[in-house]
Coordinates of C-alpha atoms and ligand atoms in Angstrom, one line a residue:
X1 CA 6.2 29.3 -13.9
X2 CA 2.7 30.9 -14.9
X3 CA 0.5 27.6 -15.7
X4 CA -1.2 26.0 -12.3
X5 CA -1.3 22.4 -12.0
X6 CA -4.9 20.3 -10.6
X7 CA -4.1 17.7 -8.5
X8 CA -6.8 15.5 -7.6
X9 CA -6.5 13.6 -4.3
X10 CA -4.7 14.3 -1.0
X11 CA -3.7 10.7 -0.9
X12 CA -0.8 9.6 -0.8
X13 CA 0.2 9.8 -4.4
X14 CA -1.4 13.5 -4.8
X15 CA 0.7 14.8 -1.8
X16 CA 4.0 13.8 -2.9
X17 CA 2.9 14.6 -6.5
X18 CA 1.8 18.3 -5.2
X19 CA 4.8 18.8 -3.0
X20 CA 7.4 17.3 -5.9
X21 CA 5.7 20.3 -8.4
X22 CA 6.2 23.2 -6.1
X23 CA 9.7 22.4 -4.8
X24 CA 10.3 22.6 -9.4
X25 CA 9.0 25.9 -8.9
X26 CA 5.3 24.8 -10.3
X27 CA 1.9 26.0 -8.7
X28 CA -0.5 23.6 -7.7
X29 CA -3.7 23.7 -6.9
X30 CA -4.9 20.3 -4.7
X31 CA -8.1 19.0 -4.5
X32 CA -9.2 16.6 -1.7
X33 CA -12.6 16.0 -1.0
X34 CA -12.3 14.7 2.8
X35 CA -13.6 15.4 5.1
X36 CA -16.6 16.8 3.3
X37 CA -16.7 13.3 1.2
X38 CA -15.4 10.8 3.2
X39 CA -14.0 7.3 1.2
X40 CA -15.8 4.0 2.4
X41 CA -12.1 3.3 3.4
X42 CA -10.7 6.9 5.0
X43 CA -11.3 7.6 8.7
X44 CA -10.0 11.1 9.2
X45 CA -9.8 14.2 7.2
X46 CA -6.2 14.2 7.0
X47 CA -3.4 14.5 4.0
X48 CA -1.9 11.1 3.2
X49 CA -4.0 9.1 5.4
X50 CA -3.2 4.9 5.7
X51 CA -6.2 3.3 4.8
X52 CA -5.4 -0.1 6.4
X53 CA -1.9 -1.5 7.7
X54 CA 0.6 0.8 9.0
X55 CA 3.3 -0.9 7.4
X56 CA 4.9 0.6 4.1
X57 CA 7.0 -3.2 4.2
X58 CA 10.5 -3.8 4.0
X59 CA 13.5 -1.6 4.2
X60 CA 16.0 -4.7 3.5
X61 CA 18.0 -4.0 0.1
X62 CA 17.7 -7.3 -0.5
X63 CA 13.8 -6.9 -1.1
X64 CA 12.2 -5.3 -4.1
X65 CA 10.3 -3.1 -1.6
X66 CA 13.5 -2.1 -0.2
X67 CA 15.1 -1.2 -3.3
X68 CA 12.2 1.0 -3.9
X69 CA 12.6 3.0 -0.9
X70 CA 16.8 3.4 -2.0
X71 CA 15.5 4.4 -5.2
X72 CA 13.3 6.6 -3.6
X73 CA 15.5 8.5 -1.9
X74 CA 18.3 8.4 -4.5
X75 CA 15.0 11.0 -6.5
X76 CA 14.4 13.1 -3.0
X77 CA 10.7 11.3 -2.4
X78 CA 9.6 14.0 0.3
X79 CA 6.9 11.2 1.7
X80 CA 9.6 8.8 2.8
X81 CA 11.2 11.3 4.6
X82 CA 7.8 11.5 6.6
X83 CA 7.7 7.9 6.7
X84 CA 11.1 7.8 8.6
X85 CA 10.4 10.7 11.1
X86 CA 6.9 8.7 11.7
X87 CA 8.4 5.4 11.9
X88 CA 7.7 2.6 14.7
X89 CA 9.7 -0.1 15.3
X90 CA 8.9 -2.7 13.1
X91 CA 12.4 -5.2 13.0
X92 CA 13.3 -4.4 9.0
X93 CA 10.1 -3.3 7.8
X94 CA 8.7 0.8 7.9
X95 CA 6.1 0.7 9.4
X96 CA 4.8 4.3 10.5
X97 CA 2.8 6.2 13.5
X98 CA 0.0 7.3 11.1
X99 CA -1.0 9.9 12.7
X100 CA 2.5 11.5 12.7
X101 CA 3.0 10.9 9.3
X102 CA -0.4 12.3 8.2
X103 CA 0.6 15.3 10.2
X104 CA 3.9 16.0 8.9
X105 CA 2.7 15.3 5.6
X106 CA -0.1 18.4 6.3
X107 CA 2.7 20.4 7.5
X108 CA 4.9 19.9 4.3
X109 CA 1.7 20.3 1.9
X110 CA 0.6 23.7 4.7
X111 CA 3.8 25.7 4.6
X112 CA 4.4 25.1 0.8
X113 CA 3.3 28.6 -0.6
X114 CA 2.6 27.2 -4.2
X115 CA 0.3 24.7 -3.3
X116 CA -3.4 26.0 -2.2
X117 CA -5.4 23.2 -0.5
X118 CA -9.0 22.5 -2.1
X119 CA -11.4 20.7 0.2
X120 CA -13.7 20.1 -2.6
X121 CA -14.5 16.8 -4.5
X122 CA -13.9 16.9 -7.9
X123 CA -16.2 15.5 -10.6
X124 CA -14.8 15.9 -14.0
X125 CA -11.4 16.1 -15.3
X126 CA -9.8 19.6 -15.0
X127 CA -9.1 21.4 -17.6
X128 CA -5.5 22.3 -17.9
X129 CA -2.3 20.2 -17.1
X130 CA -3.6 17.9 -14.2
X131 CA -2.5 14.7 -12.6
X132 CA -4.9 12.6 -11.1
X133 CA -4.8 10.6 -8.4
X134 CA -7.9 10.3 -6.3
X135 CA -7.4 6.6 -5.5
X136 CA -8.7 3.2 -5.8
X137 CA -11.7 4.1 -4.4
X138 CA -11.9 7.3 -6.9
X139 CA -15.3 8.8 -6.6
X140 CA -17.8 7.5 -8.8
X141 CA -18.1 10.8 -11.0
X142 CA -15.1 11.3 -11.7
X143 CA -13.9 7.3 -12.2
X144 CA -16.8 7.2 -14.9
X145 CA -15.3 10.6 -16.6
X146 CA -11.7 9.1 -16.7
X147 CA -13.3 5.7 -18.1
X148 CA -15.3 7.9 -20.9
X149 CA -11.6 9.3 -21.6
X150 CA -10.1 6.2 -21.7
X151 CA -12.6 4.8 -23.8
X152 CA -13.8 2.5 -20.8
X153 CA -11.0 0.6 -19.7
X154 CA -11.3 0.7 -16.1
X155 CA -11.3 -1.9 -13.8
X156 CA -12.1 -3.1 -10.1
X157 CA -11.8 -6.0 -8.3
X158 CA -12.6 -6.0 -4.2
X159 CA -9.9 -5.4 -0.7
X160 CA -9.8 -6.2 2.2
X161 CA -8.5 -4.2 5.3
X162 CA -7.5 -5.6 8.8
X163 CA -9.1 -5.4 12.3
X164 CA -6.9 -3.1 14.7
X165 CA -7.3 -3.9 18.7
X166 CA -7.1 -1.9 21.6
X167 CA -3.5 -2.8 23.5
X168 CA -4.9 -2.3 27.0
X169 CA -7.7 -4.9 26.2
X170 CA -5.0 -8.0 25.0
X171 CA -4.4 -10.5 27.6
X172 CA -1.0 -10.2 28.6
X173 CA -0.5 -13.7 30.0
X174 CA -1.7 -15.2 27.0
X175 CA 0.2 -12.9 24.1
X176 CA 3.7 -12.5 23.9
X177 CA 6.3 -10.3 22.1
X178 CA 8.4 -12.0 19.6
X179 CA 9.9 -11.9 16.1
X180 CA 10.2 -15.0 14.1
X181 CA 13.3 -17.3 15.6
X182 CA 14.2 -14.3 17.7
X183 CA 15.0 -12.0 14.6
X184 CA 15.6 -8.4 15.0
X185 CA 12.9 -6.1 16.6
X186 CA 12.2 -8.9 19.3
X187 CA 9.2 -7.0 20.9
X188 CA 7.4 -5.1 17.7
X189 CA 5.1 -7.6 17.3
X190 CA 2.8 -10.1 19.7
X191 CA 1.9 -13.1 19.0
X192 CA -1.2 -14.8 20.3
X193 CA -0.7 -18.6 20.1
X194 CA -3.2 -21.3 19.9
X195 CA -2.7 -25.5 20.6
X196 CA -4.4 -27.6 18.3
X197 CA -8.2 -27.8 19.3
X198 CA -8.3 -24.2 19.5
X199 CA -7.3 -23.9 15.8
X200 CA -10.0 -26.5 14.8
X201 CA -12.8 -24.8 17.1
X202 CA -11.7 -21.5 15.5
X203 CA -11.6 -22.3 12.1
X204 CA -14.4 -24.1 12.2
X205 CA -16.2 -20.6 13.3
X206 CA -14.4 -18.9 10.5
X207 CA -15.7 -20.7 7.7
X208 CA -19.2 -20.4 9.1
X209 CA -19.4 -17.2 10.2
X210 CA -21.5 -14.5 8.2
X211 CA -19.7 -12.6 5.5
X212 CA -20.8 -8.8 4.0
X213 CA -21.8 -8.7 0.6
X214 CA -21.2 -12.1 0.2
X215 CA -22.8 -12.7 -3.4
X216 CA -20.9 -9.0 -4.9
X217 CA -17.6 -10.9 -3.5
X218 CA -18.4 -14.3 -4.8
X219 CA -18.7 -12.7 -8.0
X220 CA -15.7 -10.6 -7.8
X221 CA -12.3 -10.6 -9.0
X222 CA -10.6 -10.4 -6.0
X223 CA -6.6 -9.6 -6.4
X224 CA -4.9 -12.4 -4.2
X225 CA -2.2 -11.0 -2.7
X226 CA -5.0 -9.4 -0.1
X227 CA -7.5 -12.2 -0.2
X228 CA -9.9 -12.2 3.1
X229 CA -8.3 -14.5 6.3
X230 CA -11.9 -16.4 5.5
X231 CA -11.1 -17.0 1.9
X232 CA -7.9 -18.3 2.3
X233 CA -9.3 -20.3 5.2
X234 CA -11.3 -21.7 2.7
X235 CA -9.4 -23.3 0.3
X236 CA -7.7 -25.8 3.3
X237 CA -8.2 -26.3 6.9
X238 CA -4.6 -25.9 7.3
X239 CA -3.6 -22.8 4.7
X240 CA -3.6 -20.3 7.4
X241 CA -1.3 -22.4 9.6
X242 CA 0.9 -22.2 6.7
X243 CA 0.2 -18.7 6.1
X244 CA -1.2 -15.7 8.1
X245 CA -1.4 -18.0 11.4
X246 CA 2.1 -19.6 10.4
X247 CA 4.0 -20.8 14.4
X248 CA 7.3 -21.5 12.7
X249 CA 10.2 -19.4 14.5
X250 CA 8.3 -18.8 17.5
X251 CA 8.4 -20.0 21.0
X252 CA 5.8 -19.8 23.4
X253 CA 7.3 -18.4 26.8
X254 CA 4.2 -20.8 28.6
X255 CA 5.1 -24.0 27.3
X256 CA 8.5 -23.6 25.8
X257 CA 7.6 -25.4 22.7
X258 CA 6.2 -24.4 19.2
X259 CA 2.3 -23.4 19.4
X260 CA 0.2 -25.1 16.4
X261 CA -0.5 -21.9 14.9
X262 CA -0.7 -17.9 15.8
X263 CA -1.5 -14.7 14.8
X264 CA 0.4 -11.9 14.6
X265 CA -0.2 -8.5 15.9
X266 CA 1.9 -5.5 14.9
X267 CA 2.0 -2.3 16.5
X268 CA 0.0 0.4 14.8
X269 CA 1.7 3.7 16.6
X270 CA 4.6 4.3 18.7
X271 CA 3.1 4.1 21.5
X272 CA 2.1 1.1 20.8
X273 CA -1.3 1.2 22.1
X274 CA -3.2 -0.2 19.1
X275 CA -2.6 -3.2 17.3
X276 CA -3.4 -4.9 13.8
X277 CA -4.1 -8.4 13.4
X278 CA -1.5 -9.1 10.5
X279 CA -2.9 -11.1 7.6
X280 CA -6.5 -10.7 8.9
X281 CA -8.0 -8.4 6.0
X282 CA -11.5 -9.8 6.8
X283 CA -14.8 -9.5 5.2
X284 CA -17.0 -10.8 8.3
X285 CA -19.7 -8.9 9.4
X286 CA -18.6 -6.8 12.2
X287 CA -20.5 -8.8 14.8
X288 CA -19.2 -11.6 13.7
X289 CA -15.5 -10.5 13.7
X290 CA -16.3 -9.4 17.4
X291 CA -17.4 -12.9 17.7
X292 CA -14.8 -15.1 15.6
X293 CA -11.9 -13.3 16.7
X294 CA -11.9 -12.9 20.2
X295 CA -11.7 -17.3 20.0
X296 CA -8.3 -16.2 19.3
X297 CA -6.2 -16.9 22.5
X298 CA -5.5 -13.4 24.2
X299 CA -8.1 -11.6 22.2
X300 CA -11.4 -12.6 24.4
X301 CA -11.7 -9.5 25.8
X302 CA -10.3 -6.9 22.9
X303 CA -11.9 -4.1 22.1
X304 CA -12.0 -3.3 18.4
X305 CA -10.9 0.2 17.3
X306 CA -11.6 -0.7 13.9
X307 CA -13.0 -3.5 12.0
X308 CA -11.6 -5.1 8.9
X309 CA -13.8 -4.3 6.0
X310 CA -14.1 -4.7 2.3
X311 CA -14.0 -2.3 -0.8
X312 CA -13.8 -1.4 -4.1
X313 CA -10.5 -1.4 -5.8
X314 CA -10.7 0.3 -9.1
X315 CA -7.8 1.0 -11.5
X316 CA -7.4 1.6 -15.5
X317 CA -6.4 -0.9 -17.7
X318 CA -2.8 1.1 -17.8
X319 CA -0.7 -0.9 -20.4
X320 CA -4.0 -0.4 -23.2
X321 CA -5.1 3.1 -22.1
X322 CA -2.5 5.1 -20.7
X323 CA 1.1 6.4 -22.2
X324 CA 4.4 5.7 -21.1
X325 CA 4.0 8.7 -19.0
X326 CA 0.6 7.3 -17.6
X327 CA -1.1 9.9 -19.3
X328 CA -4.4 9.8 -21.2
X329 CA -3.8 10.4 -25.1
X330 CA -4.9 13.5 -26.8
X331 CA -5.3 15.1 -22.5
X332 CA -3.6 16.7 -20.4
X333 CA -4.3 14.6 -17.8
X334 CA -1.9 12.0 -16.0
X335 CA -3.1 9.8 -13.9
X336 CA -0.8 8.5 -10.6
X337 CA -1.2 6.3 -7.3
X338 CA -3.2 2.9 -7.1
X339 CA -5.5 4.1 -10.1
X340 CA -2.8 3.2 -12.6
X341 CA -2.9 -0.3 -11.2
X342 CA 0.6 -0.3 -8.9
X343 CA -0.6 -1.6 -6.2
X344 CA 0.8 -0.5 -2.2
X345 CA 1.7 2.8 -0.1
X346 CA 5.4 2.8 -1.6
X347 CA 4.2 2.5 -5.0
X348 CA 1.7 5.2 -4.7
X349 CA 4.1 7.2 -3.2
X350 CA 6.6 6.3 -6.1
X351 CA 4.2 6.8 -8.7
X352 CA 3.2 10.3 -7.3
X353 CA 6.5 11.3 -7.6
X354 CA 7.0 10.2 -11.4
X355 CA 3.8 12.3 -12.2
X356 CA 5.2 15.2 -10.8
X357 CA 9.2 14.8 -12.7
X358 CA 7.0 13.7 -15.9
X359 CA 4.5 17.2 -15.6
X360 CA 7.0 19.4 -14.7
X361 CA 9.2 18.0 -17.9
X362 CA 6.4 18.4 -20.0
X363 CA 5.7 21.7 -19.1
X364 CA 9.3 22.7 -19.4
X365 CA 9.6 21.3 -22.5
X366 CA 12.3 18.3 -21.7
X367 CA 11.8 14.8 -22.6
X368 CA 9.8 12.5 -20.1
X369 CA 10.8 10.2 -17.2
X370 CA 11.9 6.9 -18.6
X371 CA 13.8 5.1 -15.6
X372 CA 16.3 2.3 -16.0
X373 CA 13.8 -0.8 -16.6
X374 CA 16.7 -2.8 -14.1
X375 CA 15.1 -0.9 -11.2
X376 CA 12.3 -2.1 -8.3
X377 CA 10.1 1.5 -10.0
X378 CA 11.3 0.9 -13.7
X379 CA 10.5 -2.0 -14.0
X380 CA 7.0 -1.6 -12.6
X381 CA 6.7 1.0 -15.2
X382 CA 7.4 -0.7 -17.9
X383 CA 5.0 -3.7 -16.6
X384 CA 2.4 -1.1 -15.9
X385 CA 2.6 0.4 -19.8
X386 CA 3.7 -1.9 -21.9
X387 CA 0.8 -2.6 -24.4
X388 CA 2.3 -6.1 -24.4
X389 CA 1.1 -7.0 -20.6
X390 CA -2.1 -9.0 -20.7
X391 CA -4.7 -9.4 -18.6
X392 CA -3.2 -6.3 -15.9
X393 CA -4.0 -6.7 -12.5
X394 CA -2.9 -4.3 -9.7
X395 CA 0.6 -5.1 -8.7
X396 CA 3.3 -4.5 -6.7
X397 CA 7.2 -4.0 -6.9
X398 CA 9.1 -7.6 -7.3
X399 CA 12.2 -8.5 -8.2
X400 CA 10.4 -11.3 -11.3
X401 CA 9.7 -7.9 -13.6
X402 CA 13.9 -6.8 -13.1
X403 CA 15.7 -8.2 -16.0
X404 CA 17.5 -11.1 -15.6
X405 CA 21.5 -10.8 -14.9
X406 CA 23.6 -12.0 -17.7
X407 CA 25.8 -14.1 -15.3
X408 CA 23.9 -14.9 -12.0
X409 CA 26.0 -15.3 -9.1
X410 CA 24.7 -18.4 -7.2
X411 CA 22.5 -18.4 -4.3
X412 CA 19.0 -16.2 -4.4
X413 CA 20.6 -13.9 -1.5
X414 CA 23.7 -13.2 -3.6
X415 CA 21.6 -12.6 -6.9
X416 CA 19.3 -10.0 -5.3
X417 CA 22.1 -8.1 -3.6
X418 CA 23.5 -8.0 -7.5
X419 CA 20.3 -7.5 -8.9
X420 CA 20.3 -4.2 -6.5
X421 CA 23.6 -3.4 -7.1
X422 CA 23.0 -3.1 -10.9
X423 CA 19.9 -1.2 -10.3
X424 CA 21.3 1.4 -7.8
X425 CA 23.8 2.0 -10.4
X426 CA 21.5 2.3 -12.9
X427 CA 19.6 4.9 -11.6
X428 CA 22.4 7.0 -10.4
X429 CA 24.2 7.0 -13.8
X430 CA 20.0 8.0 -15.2
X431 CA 19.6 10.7 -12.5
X432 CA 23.3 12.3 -13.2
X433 CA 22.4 12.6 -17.0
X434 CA 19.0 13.9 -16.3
X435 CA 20.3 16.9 -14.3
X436 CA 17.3 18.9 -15.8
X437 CA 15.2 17.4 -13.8
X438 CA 17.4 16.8 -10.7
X439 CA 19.7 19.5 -10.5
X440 CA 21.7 17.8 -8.3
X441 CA 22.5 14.4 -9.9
X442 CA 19.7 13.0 -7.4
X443 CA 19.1 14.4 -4.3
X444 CA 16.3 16.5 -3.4
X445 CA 15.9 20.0 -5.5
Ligands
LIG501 C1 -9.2 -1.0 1.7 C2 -7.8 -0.9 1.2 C3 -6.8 -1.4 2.0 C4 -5.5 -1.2 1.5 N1 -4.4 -1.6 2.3 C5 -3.2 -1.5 1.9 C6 -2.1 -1.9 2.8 O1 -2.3 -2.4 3.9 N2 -0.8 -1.7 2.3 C7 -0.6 -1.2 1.1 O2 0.6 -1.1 0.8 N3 -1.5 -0.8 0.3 C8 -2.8 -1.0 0.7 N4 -3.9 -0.6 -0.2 C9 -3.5 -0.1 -1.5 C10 -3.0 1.3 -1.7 O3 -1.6 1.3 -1.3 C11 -3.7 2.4 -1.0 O4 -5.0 2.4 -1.5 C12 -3.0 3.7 -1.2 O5 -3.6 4.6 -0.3 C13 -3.1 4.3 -2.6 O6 -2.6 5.6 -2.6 P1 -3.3 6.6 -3.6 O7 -2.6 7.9 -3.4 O8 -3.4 6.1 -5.0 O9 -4.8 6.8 -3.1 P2 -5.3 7.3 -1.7 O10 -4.3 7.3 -0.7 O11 -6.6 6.6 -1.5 O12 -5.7 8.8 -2.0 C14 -6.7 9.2 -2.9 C15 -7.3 10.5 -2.3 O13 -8.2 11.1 -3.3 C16 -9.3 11.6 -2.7 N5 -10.4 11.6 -3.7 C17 -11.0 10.5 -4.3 N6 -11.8 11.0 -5.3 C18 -11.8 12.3 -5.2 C19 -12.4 13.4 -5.9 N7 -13.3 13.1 -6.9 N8 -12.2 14.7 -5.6 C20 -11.3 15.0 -4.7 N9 -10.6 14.0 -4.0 C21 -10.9 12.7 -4.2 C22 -9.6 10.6 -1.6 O14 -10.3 11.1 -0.5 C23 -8.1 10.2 -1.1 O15 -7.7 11.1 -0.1 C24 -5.2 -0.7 0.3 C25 -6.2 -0.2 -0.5 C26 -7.6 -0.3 -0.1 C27 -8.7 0.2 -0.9

């Protein structure tokens, strides 16, 4: 095929967008601007790099997230794949050496001979057919040329990212391995418990400690599903113990009884020598995170390898400016990843992957993408462009966008496995009729 496609951003949605093109047989050029132009967020120069958690969530059917990753293998997503040969354990979740997975991902994207590998940042839209995906923290140049093309509805709203600790630094006699009521994966993550004074003494430090950018925040729209541990600590002196810092299901080996609240860590690489604090997307100052969370029991001497920190999230207002493709009108440009609005790794990935089928169509003249709305990704799609959706906000795969069933089994477990079941089918009956695009009914091309 003669015309080259611009792909902008080595993310994650750009590199399974690039590496979807050229296995159709399309050139692609890929533009990254790292490490030249680091992100507030990035750390490395690498491909597909995890910004924050290492965890790409569930891989249980039952959950929309793991339907999405079925789905995503049903269309021969080349980044999952990565994602499994990078995995840690994790009990049902994916959660990945990231490393490994930024490496394999560089050696997919390095030994494809149609793609050539830009290091350059990119400042206006290419010309040509071009997908772009540079993130949600999108350089400002280039976020304020796609809001002049889509006649300025763009949005942001502020994240939060998670401290990670050094293993060798936890106090072993303190932490303990455990899953929730001794569920699978027993030893992926540690849990750090506290008794009840040392929850009162802690949060009392929380709320008071010194934030960053405190008045931007106050003033922000902050999406919820990622509010800051301090935030949420804010709204009740006991919403962490029934969230983030939640004991239920655990037993601590010291006193054989329930602690009053804990905190989770979670392995960030196989060998398991770094650890996140799950829930803990913070936006203390980094002194003060030193400070606040080393009260936590087990933590007083860790060693930070990274502090949580806070940034811009920006995304287009998708339903009111983009296409059913997620393209700009009267462009050739397509937009894909978090900029859309989909919000996590799997959706990136996922939403990568629909730019490239929805390009490649366009360029070979067949008729676009348009998934089975039953599914974890079609119904996200339809969400994410239906002029209909009001007030858009970042979001997620769930099952409450899947149609309802027309006759419900009983029971929320036996309703999801149905509510999969009828979207699995779905989507292989779509991919066997849309062979032009899958030339194999589905699996990869
Ligand atoms: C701080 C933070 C924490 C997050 N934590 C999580 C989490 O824990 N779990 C989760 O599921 N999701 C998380 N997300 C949301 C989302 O899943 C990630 O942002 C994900 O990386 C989005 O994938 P993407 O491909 O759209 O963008 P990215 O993976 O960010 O890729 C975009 C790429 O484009 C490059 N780029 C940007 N502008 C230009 C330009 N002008 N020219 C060339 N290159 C450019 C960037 O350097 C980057 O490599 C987080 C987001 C943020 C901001």
């Amino acid at each position: 095929m003669g015309q080259v496609v611009s792909v902008v951003g080595g993310g994650l949605a750009g590199c399974e967008c690039a590496l979807q093109l050229a296995r159709r047989g399309v050139a692609v050029r890929l533009y990254e601007q790292r490490p030249g132009h680091p992100s507030p967020a990035h750390h490395t120069g690498a491909l597909a790099e995890l910004v924050c958690s290492n965890s790409l969530k569930s891989t249980k059917p039952e959950t929309a997230a793991g339907l999405l990753k079925d789905e995503l293998d049903l269309m021969g997503c080349s980044l999952l794949a990565c994602a499994r040969s990078s995995a840690v354990p994790a009990g049902g979740a994916l959660a990945v050496d990231r490393d490994a997975f930024s490496a394999e991902v560089g050696r997919l994207v390095g030994e494809e001979p149609l793609i050539e590998l830009v290091r350059e940042r990119v400042t206006r839209i290419p010309e040509g057919p071009c997908v772009i995906a540079a993130g949600p923290l999108c350089a400002d140049e280039l976020f304020d040329a796609i809001s002049g093309a889509v006649g300025g509805s763009r949005m942001s709203f502020f994240d939060a990212a998670a401290p990670i600790v050094d293993a060798d630094t936890l106090d072993r006699d303190v932490v303990f391995e455990q899953s929730r009521y001794g569920g699978e994966g027993g030893g992926d993550y540690l849990n750090c418990p506290m008794g009840r004074e040392e929850y009162d003494a802690f949060m009392e430090a929380l709320l008071g400690a010194e934030r960053v950018v405190a008045r931007e925040f106050e003033q922000a729209d902050l999406f919820c599903a990622c509010q800051p541990v301090e935030e949420v600590g804010r709204t009740g002196h006991d919403s962490l113990r029934f969230g983030a810092m939640k004991p239920v299901g655990l037993t601590d080996p010291r006193t054989g009884r329930r602690p009053w609240a804990a905190v989770q860590l979670r392995a960030e690489n196989a060998a398991r020598s770094a650890y996140n604090l799950v829930g803990f997307q913070t936006n203390l100052t980094w002194p003060e995170q030193r400070r606040v969370f080393r009260m936590i029991p087990g933590l007083g001497g860790a060693e930070f390898l990274r502090y949580g920190v806070m940034h811009r999230n920006s995304f287009v207002d998708a339903p009111h400016a983009l296409d059913a493709t997620f393209k700009i009108p009267g462009t050739q440009a397509r937009l894909a990843g978090q900029i859309t609005g989909t919000e996590g790794y799997v959706e990136a990935i996922a939403s990568g992957l629909l730019a490239a089928l929805n390009t490649y169509a366009e360029l070979v003249g067949a008729e676009p993408v348009a998934l089975p709305a039953t599914g974890a990704l079609g119904s996200l799609v339809a969400y994410a462009t239906d002029p209909q959706t009001r007030d858009y906000q970042p979001m997620h795969v769930n099952y409450g966008l899947v149609p309802p069933l027309a006759d419900p089994p009983r029971g929320k477990a036996e309703k999801r496995a149905a509510l999969a079941a009828r979207a699995r089918e779905d989507l292989r009956r779509y991919l066997a009729a849309r062979r032009d695009l899958f030339p194999d009914g589905g699996a990869r091309p």
